Amino acid sequence: MMNTIATSIVLILAGGLVAIMIYVIKLSSDDSGKQSELKQFVEALFGGSSARQEQSAEQESAAARLPDDANPFQEPCPACGEIVTHRDVDCPSCGLRLV
């Protein structure tokens, strides 16, 4: 008797989880734009195209933040005092990331 009750509870829970997963997939594949946040979340979670576009945009913005050769400088590192130039991304002595 207890085995039947436990089995039916487990089957009901498993069926509920499958139903929720199907519902989320339907919402994320809807093109109406009502669930755009959910769609972005699912694409980012499973490595969709928007996640790749955001990563490439971040890489481009990081490249844009790097100083140009038009503004050469030499300054001491704030952590160790070693001289760093505009070409250094990290301090050659202590490895501190320079902004």
PDB file of N, CA, C and O in Angstrom, residues 23 28 33 35 53 61 71 91-92:
ATOM      1  N   TYR A  23       6.384  24.083 -20.499  1.00  0.00           N
ATOM      2  CA  TYR A  23       5.794  25.421 -20.452  1.00  0.00           C
ATOM      3  C   TYR A  23       6.872  26.498 -20.613  1.00  0.00           C
ATOM      4  O   TYR A  23       6.691  27.464 -21.359  1.00  0.00           O
ATOM      5  N   SER A  28       9.702  30.529 -23.926  1.00  0.00           N
ATOM      6  CA  SER A  28      10.957  31.065 -24.443  1.00  0.00           C
ATOM      7  C   SER A  28      11.008  31.043 -25.962  1.00  0.00           C
ATOM      8  O   SER A  28      11.755  31.806 -26.564  1.00  0.00           O
ATOM      9  N   GLY A  33       7.270  38.636 -28.074  1.00  0.00           N
ATOM     10  CA  GLY A  33       7.983  39.663 -27.325  1.00  0.00           C
ATOM     11  C   GLY A  33       7.451  39.876 -25.927  1.00  0.00           C
ATOM     12  O   GLY A  33       7.977  40.693 -25.181  1.00  0.00           O
ATOM     13  N   GLN A  35       7.507  37.739 -23.451  1.00  0.00           N
ATOM     14  CA  GLN A  35       8.398  37.097 -22.487  1.00  0.00           C
ATOM     15  C   GLN A  35       9.858  37.277 -22.909  1.00  0.00           C
ATOM     16  O   GLN A  35      10.640  36.345 -22.870  1.00  0.00           O
ATOM     17  N   GLN A  53      26.425  37.431 -28.758  1.00  0.00           N
ATOM     18  CA  GLN A  53      26.462  38.815 -29.205  1.00  0.00           C
ATOM     19  C   GLN A  53      26.870  39.729 -28.056  1.00  0.00           C
ATOM     20  O   GLN A  53      27.638  40.672 -28.254  1.00  0.00           O
ATOM     21  N   SER A  61      33.963  46.563 -26.439  1.00  0.00           N
ATOM     22  CA  SER A  61      34.039  47.702 -25.530  1.00  0.00           C
ATOM     23  C   SER A  61      35.326  47.663 -24.713  1.00  0.00           C
ATOM     24  O   SER A  61      35.902  48.694 -24.391  1.00  0.00           O
ATOM     25  N   ASN A  71      48.339  58.526 -26.888  1.00  0.00           N
ATOM     26  CA  ASN A  71      48.501  59.048 -25.537  1.00  0.00           C
ATOM     27  C   ASN A  71      49.533  58.227 -24.763  1.00  0.00           C
ATOM     28  O   ASN A  71      49.196  57.546 -23.798  1.00  0.00           O
ATOM     29  N   CYS A  91      50.635  44.922 -14.742  1.00  0.00           N
ATOM     30  CA  CYS A  91      51.958  45.329 -14.273  1.00  0.00           C
ATOM     31  C   CYS A  91      52.918  44.168 -14.479  1.00  0.00           C
ATOM     32  O   CYS A  91      52.631  43.047 -14.063  1.00  0.00           O
ATOM     33  N   PRO A  92      54.064  44.402 -15.137  1.00  0.00           N
ATOM     34  CA  PRO A  92      55.005  43.304 -15.376  1.00  0.00           C
ATOM     35  C   PRO A  92      55.636  42.778 -14.093  1.00  0.00           C
ATOM     36  O   PRO A  92      56.083  41.636 -14.051  1.00  0.00           O
TER      37      PRO A  92
END
